[in-house]
Coordinates of C-alpha atoms and ligand atoms in Angstrom, one line a residue:
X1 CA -48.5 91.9 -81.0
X2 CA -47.4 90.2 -83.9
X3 CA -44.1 90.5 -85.5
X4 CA -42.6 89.0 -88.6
X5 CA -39.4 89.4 -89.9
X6 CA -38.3 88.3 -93.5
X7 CA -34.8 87.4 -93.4
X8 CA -32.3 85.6 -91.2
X9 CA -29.3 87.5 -91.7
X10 CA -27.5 89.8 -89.1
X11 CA -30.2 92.3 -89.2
X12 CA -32.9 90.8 -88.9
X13 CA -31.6 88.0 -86.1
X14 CA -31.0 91.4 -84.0
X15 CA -34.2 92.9 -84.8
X16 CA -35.6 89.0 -83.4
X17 CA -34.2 89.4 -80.0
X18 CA -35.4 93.2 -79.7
X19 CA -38.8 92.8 -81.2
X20 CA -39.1 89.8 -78.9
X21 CA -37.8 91.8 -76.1
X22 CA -40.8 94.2 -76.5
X23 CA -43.5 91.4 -76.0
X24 CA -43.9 90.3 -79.3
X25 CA -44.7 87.2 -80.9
X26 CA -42.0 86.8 -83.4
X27 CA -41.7 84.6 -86.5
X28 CA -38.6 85.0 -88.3
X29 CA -38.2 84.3 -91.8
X30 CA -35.6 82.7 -93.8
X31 CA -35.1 81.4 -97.2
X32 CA -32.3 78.8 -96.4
X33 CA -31.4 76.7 -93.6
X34 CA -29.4 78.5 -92.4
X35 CA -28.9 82.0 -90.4
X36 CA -26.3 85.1 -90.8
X37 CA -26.9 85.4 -94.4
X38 CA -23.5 87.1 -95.5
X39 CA -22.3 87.1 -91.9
X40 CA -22.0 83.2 -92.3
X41 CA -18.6 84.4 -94.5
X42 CA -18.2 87.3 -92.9
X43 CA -16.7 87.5 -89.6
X44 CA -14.4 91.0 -88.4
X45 CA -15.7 92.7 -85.9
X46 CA -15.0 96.0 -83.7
X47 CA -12.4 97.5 -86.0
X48 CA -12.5 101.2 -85.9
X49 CA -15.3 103.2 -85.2
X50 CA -17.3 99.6 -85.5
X51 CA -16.1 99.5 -82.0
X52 CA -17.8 102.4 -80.5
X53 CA -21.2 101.6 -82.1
X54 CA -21.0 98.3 -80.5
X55 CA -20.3 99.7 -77.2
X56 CA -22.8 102.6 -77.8
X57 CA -25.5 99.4 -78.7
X58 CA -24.5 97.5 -75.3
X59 CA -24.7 100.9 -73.0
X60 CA -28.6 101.5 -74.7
X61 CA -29.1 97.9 -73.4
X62 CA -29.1 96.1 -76.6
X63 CA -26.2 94.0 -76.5
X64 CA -27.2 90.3 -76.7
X65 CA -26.1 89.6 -79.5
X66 CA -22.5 91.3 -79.3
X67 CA -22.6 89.2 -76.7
X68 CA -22.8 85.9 -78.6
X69 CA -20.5 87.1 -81.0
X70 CA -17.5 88.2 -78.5
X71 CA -18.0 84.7 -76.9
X72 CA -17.6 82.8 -79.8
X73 CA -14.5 85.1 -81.1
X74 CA -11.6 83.5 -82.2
X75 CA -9.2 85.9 -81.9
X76 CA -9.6 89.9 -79.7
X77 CA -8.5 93.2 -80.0
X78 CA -6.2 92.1 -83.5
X79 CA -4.5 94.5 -85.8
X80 CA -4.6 94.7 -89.8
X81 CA -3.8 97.3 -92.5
X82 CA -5.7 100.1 -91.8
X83 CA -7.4 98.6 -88.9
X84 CA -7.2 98.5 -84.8
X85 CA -9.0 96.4 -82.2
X86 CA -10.6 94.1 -84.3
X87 CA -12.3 91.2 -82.8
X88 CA -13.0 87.7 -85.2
X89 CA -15.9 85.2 -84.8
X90 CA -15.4 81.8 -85.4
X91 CA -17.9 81.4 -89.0
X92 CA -18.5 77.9 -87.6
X93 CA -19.8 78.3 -84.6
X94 CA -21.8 81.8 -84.6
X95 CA -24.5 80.8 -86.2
X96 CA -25.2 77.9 -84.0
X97 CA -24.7 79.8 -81.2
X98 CA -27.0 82.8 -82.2
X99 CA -29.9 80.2 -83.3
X100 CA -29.7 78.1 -80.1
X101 CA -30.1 82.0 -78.2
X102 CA -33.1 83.4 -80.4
X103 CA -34.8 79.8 -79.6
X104 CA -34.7 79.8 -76.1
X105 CA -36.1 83.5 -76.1
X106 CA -39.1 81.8 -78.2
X107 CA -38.3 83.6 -81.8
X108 CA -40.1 81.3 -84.0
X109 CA -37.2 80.7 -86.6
X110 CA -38.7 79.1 -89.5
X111 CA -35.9 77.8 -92.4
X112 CA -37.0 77.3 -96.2
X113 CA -39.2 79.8 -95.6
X114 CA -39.2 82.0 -98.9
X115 CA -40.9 84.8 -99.0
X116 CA -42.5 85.4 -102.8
X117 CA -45.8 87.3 -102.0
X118 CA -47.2 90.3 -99.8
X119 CA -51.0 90.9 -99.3
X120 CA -51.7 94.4 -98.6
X121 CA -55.0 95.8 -97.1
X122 CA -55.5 100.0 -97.2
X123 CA -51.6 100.5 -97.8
X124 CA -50.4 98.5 -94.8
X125 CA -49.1 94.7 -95.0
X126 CA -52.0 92.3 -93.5
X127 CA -49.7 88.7 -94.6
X128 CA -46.7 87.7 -96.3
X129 CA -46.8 83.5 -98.5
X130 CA -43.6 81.7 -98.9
X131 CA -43.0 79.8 -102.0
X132 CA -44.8 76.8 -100.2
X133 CA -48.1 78.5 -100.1
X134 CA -47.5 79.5 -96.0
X135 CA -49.3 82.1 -95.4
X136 CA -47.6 84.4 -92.3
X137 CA -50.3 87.0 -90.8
X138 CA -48.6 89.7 -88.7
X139 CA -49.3 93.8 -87.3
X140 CA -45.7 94.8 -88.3
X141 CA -43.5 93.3 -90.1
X142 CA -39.8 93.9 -90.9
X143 CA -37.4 93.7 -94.3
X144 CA -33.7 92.4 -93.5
X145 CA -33.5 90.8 -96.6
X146 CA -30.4 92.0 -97.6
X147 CA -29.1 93.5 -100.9
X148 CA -27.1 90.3 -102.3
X149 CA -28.3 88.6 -105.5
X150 CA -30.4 87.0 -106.8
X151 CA -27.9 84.8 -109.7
X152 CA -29.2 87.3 -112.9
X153 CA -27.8 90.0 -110.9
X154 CA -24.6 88.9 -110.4
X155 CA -24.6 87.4 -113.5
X156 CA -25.3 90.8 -115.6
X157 CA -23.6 92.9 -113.1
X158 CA -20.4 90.7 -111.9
X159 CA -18.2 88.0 -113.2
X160 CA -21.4 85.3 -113.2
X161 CA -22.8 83.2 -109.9
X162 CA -19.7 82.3 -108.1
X163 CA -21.9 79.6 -106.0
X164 CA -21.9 81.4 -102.9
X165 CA -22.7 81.2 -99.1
X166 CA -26.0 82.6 -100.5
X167 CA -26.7 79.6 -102.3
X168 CA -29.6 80.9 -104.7
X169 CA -29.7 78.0 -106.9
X170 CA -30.9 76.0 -104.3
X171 CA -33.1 78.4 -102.6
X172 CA -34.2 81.0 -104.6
X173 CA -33.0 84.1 -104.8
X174 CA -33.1 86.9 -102.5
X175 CA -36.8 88.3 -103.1
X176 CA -37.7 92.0 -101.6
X177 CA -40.9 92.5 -99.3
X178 CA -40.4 96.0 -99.9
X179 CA -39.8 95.6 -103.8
X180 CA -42.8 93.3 -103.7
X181 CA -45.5 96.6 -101.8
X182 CA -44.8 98.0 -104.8
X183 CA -42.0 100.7 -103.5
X184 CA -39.4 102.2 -105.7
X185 CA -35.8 100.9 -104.0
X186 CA -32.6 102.9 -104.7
X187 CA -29.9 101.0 -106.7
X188 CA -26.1 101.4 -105.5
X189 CA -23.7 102.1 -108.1
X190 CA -19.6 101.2 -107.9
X191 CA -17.2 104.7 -108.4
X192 CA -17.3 103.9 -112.2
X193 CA -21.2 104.5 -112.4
X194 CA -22.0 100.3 -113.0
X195 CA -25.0 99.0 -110.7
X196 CA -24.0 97.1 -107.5
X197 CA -21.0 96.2 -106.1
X198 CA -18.8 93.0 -105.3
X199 CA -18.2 91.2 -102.2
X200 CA -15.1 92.0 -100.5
X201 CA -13.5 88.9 -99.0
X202 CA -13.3 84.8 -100.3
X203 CA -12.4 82.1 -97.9
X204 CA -9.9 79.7 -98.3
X205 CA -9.8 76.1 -96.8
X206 CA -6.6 76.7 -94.1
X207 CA -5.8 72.9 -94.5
X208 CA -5.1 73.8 -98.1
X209 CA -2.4 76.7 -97.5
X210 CA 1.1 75.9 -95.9
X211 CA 2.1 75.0 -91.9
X212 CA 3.7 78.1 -91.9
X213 CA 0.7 80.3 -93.2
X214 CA -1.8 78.4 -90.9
X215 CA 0.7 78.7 -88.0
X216 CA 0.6 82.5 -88.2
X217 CA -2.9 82.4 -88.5
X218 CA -3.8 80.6 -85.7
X219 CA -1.6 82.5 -83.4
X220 CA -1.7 86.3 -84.4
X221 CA -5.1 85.7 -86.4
X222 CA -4.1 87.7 -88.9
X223 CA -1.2 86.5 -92.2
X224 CA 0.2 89.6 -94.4
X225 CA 2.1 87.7 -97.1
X226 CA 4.0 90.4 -100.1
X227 CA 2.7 89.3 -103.9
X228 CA 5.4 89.1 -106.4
X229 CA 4.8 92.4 -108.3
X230 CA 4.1 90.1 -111.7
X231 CA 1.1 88.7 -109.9
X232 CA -0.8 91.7 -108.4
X233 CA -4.4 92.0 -109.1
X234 CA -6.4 95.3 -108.7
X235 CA -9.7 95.3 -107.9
X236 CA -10.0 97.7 -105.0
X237 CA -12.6 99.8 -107.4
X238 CA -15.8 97.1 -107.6
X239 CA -15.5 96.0 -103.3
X240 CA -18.4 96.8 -101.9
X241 CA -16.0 97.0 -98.5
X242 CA -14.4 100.3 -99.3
X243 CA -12.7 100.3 -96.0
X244 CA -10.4 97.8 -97.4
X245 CA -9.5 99.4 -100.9
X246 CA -6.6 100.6 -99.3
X247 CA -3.2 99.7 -101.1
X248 CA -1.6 97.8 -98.4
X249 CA -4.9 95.1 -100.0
X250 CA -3.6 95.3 -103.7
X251 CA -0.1 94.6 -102.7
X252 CA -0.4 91.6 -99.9
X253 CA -2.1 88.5 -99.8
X254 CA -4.1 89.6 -96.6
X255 CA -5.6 86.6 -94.4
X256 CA -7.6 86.8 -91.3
X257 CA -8.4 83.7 -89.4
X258 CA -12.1 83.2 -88.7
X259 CA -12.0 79.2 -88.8
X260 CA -11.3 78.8 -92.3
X261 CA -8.8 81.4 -94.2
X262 CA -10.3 85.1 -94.5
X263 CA -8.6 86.7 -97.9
X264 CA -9.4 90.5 -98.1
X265 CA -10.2 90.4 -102.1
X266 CA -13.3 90.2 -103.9
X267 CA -11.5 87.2 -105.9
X268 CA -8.0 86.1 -107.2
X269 CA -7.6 84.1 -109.9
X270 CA -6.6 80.9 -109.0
X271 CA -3.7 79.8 -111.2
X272 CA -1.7 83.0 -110.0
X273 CA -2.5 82.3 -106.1
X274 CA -0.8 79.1 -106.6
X275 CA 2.2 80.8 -107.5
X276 CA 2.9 82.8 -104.3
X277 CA 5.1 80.5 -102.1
X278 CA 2.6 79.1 -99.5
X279 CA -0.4 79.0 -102.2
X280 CA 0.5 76.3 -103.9
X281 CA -2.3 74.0 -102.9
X282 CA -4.8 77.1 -102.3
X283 CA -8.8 75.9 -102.7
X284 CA -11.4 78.2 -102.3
X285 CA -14.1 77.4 -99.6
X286 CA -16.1 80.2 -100.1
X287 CA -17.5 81.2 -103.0
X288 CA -16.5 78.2 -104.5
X289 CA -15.5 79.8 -108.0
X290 CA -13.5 82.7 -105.8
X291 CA -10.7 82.5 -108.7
X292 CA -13.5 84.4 -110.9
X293 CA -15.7 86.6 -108.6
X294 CA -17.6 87.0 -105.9
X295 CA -21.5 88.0 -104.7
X296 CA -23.5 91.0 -105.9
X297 CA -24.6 93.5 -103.7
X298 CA -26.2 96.3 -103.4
X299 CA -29.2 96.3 -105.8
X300 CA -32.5 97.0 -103.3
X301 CA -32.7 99.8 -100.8
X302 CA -35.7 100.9 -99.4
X303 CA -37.1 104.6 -98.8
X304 CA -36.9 105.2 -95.0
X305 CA -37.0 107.4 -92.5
X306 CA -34.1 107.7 -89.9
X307 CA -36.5 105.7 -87.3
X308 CA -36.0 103.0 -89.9
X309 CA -39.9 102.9 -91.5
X310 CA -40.2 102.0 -95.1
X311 CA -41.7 105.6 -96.1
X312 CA -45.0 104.6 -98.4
X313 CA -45.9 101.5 -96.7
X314 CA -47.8 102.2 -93.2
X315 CA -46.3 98.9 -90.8
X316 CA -43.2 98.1 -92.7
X317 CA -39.9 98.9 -91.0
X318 CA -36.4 97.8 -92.7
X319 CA -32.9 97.1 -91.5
X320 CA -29.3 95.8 -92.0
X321 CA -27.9 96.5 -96.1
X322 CA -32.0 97.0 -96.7
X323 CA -31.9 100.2 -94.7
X324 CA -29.4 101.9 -97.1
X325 CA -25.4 101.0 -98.5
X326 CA -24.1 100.4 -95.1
X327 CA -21.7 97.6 -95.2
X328 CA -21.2 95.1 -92.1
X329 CA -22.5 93.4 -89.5
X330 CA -22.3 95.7 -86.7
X331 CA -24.2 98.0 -88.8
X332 CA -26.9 95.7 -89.5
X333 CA -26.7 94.4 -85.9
X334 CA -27.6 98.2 -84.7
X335 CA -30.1 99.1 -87.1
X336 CA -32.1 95.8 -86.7
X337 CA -31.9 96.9 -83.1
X338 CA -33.7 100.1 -83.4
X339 CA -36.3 98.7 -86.7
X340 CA -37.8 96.4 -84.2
X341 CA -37.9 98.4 -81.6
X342 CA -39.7 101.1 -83.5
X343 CA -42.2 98.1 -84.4
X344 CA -42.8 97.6 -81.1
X345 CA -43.4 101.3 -80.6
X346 CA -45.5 102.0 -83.5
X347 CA -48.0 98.7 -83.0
X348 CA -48.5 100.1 -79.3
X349 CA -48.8 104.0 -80.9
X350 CA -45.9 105.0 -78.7
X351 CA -43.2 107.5 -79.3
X352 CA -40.6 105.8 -81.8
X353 CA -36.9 106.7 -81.7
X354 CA -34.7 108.2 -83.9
X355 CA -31.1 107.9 -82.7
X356 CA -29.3 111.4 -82.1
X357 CA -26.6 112.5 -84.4
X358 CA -24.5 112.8 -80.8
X359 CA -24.2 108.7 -81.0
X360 CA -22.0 107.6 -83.9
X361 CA -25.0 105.2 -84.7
X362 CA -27.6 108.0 -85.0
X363 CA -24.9 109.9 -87.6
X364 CA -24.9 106.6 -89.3
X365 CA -28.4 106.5 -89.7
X366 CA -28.9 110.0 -90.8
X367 CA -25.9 110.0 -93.1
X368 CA -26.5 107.8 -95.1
X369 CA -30.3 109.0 -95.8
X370 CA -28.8 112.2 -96.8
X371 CA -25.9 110.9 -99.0
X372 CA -28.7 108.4 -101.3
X373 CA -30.3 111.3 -102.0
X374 CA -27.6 112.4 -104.2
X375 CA -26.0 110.5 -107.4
X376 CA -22.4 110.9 -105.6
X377 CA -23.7 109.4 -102.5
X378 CA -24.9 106.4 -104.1
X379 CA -22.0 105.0 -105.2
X380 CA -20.0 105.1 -102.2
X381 CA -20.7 103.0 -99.2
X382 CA -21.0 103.8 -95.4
X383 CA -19.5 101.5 -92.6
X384 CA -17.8 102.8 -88.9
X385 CA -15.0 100.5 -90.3
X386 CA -13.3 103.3 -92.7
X387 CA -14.1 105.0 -95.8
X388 CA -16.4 108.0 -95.6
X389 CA -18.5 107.4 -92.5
X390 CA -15.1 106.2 -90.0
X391 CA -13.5 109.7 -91.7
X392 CA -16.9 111.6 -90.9
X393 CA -17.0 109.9 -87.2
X394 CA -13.2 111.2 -86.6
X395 CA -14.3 114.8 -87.9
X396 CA -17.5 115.1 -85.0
X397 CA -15.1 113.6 -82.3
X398 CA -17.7 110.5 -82.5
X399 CA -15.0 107.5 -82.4
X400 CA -14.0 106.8 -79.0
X401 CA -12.7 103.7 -77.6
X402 CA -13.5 104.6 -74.1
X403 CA -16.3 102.8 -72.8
X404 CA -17.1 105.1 -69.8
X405 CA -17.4 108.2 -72.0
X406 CA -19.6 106.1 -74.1
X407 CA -21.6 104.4 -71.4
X408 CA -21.6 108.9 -69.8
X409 CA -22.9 109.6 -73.5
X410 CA -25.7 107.6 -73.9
X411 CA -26.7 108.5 -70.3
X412 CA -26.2 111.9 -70.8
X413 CA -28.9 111.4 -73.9
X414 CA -31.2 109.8 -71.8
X415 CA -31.0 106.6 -73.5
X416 CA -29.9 103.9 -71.2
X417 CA -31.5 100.7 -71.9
X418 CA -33.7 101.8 -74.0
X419 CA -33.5 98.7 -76.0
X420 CA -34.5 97.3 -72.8
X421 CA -37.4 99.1 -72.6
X422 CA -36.8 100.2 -69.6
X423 CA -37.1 104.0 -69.9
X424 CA -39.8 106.1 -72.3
X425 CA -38.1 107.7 -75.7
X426 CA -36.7 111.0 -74.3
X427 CA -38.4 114.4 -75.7
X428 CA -36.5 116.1 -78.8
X429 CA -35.8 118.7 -76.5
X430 CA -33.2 116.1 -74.0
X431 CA -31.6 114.8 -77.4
X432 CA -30.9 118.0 -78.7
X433 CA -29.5 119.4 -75.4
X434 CA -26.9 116.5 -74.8
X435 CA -23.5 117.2 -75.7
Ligands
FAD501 C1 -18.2 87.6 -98.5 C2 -18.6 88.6 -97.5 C3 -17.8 88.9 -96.4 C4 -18.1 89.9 -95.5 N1 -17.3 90.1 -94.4 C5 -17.7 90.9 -93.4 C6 -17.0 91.1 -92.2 O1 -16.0 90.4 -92.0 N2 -17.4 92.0 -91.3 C7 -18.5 92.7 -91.5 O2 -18.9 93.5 -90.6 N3 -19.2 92.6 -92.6 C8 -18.9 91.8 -93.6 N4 -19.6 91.6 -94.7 C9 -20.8 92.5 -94.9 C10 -21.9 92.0 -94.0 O3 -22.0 90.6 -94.1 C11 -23.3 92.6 -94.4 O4 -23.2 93.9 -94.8 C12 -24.3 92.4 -93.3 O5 -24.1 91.2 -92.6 C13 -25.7 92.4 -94.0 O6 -26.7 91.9 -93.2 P1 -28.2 91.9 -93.6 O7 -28.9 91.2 -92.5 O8 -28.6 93.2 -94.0 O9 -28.3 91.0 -95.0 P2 -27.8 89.6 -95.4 O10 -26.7 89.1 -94.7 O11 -27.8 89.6 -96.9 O12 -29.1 88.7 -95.0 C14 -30.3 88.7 -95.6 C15 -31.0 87.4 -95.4 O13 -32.3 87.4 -95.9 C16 -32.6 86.2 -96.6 N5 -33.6 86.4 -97.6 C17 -33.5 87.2 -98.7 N6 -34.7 87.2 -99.3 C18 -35.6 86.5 -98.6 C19 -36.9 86.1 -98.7 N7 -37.7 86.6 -99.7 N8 -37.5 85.4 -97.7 C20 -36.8 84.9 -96.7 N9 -35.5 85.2 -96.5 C21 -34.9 86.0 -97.4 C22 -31.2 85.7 -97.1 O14 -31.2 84.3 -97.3 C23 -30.3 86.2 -96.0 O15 -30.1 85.2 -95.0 C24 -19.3 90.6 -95.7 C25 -20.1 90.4 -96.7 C26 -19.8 89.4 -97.6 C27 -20.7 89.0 -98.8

């Protein structure tokens, strides 16, 4: 059973360690030389409802990689505007950590590995080529690569490349598997009807902001600093993170400490920065040109089920920002989960799963399918974190914080270590009867 995934972000480095899990031989693709993709800027985790789908991903036995990223957290169980529990990884040594794990489990990461053609056989993938020629034969395979980019896009649709983490003019740009089957992806739109949407967060260089600022950060992990009315930008309308278009983020300078300085805007011009007292040094680590703008998202969606298979393409499976406008890396963690192991399921012609509305992930899942179907839905975005979905969680009574009624949930559903592969998909009739 052969597996290969095209991209190295969040999703698919989860969907590695469950496909691999399931007995596969797994070749994981990625275009730079690096993993995380966004998540190598990225860094909050468990804040709101983010935390129950974690826990609910643990309980179903597919918590490895939570489990990197809670040991190599900088800072636990933090609070921000609009935000509770919050855990933040340190963006320097995650990715390390997560690439050291998926090699001793025998993923077969392979770097520079652009993906620019698919070669299809009666409707179904038989080999994908990197830009080298490579030539990668597999029985599924698995997009997770991502929404961001490529450098026209941002261009016609943002403020111009702002040379980020993404680094396209290096590498390429982001190129679709599904786009390249032939498939019609859905576009996202922001609330003003424009295609895509911005990133949500820059980084700043710690050593460049003052003792004072950095000493907060490092203790509390988290730096709310007032902006002189005179220099407030707004630009809660383009993020794609909607759970942070909240006021309290137009009015403060809000800074979260995952290594390097975390500042909740898409971008902020420089010059005016400089003018709020602890700025005046500030220097933009990521993007670099963060004064201007920031990444491009939300451009490529695939047409899938709620078991996660790209619907027109017969062993294709999708994940992460791919498998519809969900935002974060919880949410690509959790449906990179499931993508693979529904590979798994569907190369041995076993029952695949589809994830109960009872589990906050399931709703997620299901959600979001139904929302993209309509023009509305399209231009908002869906993460546990806040916005729409966190409000729809609170309505079903699915965020809980409790681990034991989470842990009696999934039980209850008959999904236990599933992820494990311990125990068979249960039968429609077990899922629908749980509480
Ligand atoms: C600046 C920023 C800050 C963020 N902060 C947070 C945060 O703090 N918390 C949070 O939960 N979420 C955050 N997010 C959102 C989150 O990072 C994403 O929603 C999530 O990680 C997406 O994961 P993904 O695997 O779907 O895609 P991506 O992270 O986009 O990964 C896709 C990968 O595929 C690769 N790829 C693309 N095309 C090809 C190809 N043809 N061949 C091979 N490889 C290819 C790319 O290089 C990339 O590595 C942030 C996003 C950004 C941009």
């Amino acid at each position: 059973m052969k597996i290969v995934i095209v991209g190295g972000g969040w999703s698919g480095c989860a969907a590695a360690v469950c496909a691999k899990k399931g007995g596969a031989e797994v070749t994981l693709l990625e275009r730079t030389d690096m993993l995380l993709g966004t998540g190598l800027v990225g860094g909050i985790m468990r804040n709101n409802g983010r935390y129950t789908a974690t826990e609910e991903l643990i309980a179903m036995g597919g918590g490895e990689i939570f489990k990197i990223v809670d040991d190599n957290s900088k800072h636990k169980n933090i609070e921000f505007p609009g935000h509770s529990h919050a855990n933040l990884y340190d963006i320097g040594k995650t990715p390390a950590a997560v690439l050291s794990y998926l090699k001793e489990i025998g993923v077969n990461v392979v770097f520079e590995a652009r993906m620019t053609k698919a070669n299809m056989e009666d409707n179904s993938i038989v080999s994908v080529e990197d830009a080298k020629g490579n030539v990668y034969e597999a029985d599924v395979f698995i997009d997770t690569t991502g929404t961001a980019g490529p450098m026209n896009n941002c261009t016609k649709y943002g403020n111009g490349c702002a040379m980020c983490i993404l680094r396209c003019p290096s590498f390429g740009g982001r190129v679709s598997l599904t786009g390249l089957t032939g498939i019609k992806e859905y576009v996202g739109k922001k609330a003003n009807g424009s295609v895509g949407a911005m990133s949500g967060s820059c980084k700043l260089y710690k050593e460049s902001l003052s003792s004072e600022i950095v000493e907060e950060l490092n203790t509390k992990g988290v730096a709310v600093i007032p902006i002189p009315e005179e220099l407030i930008e707004d630009h809660l309308d383009i993020k794609a993170c909607q759970q942070y278009a909240l006021k309290e983020f137009k009015k403060n300078v809000i800074l979260l400490d995952t290594g390097h300085a975390k500042l909740m805007t898409p971008y902020y011009e420089l010059a005016k920065l400089r003018m709020i007292p602890g700025f005046e040094n500030a220097r933009y680590e990521d993007p670099y040109a963060g004064g201007k703008g920031n990444s491009m998202r939300y451009f490529a969606m695939a047409p899938r089920d709620n078991k996660l298979k790209v619907e027109g393409v017969n062993n294709l499976f999708c994940a992460g920002e791919k498998a519809g406008l969900l935002v974060g890396h919880t949410e690509a963690i959790v449906t990179g989960t499931l993508a693979a192991y529904n590979s798994v399921k569907f190369y041995k012609g076993e029952e695949q799963l589809e994830i109960p509305r009872q589990l906050a992930i399931g709703e997620a899942i299901a959600y979001v399918k139904e929302q993209m179907e309509t023009e509305e839905g399209l231009s908002k975005k869906y993460t546990f974190s806040g916005s729409v979905l966190f409000d729809r969680m609170k309505e079903l009574g699915l965020y809980t914080i409790n681990n034991s009624d989470i842990k009696n949930k999934v039980e209850e559903l008959q999904l236990k270590d599933i992820f494990s592969y311990k125990t068979e998909v249960p039968s429609e009739l077990n899922l629908q009867g749980a509480k």
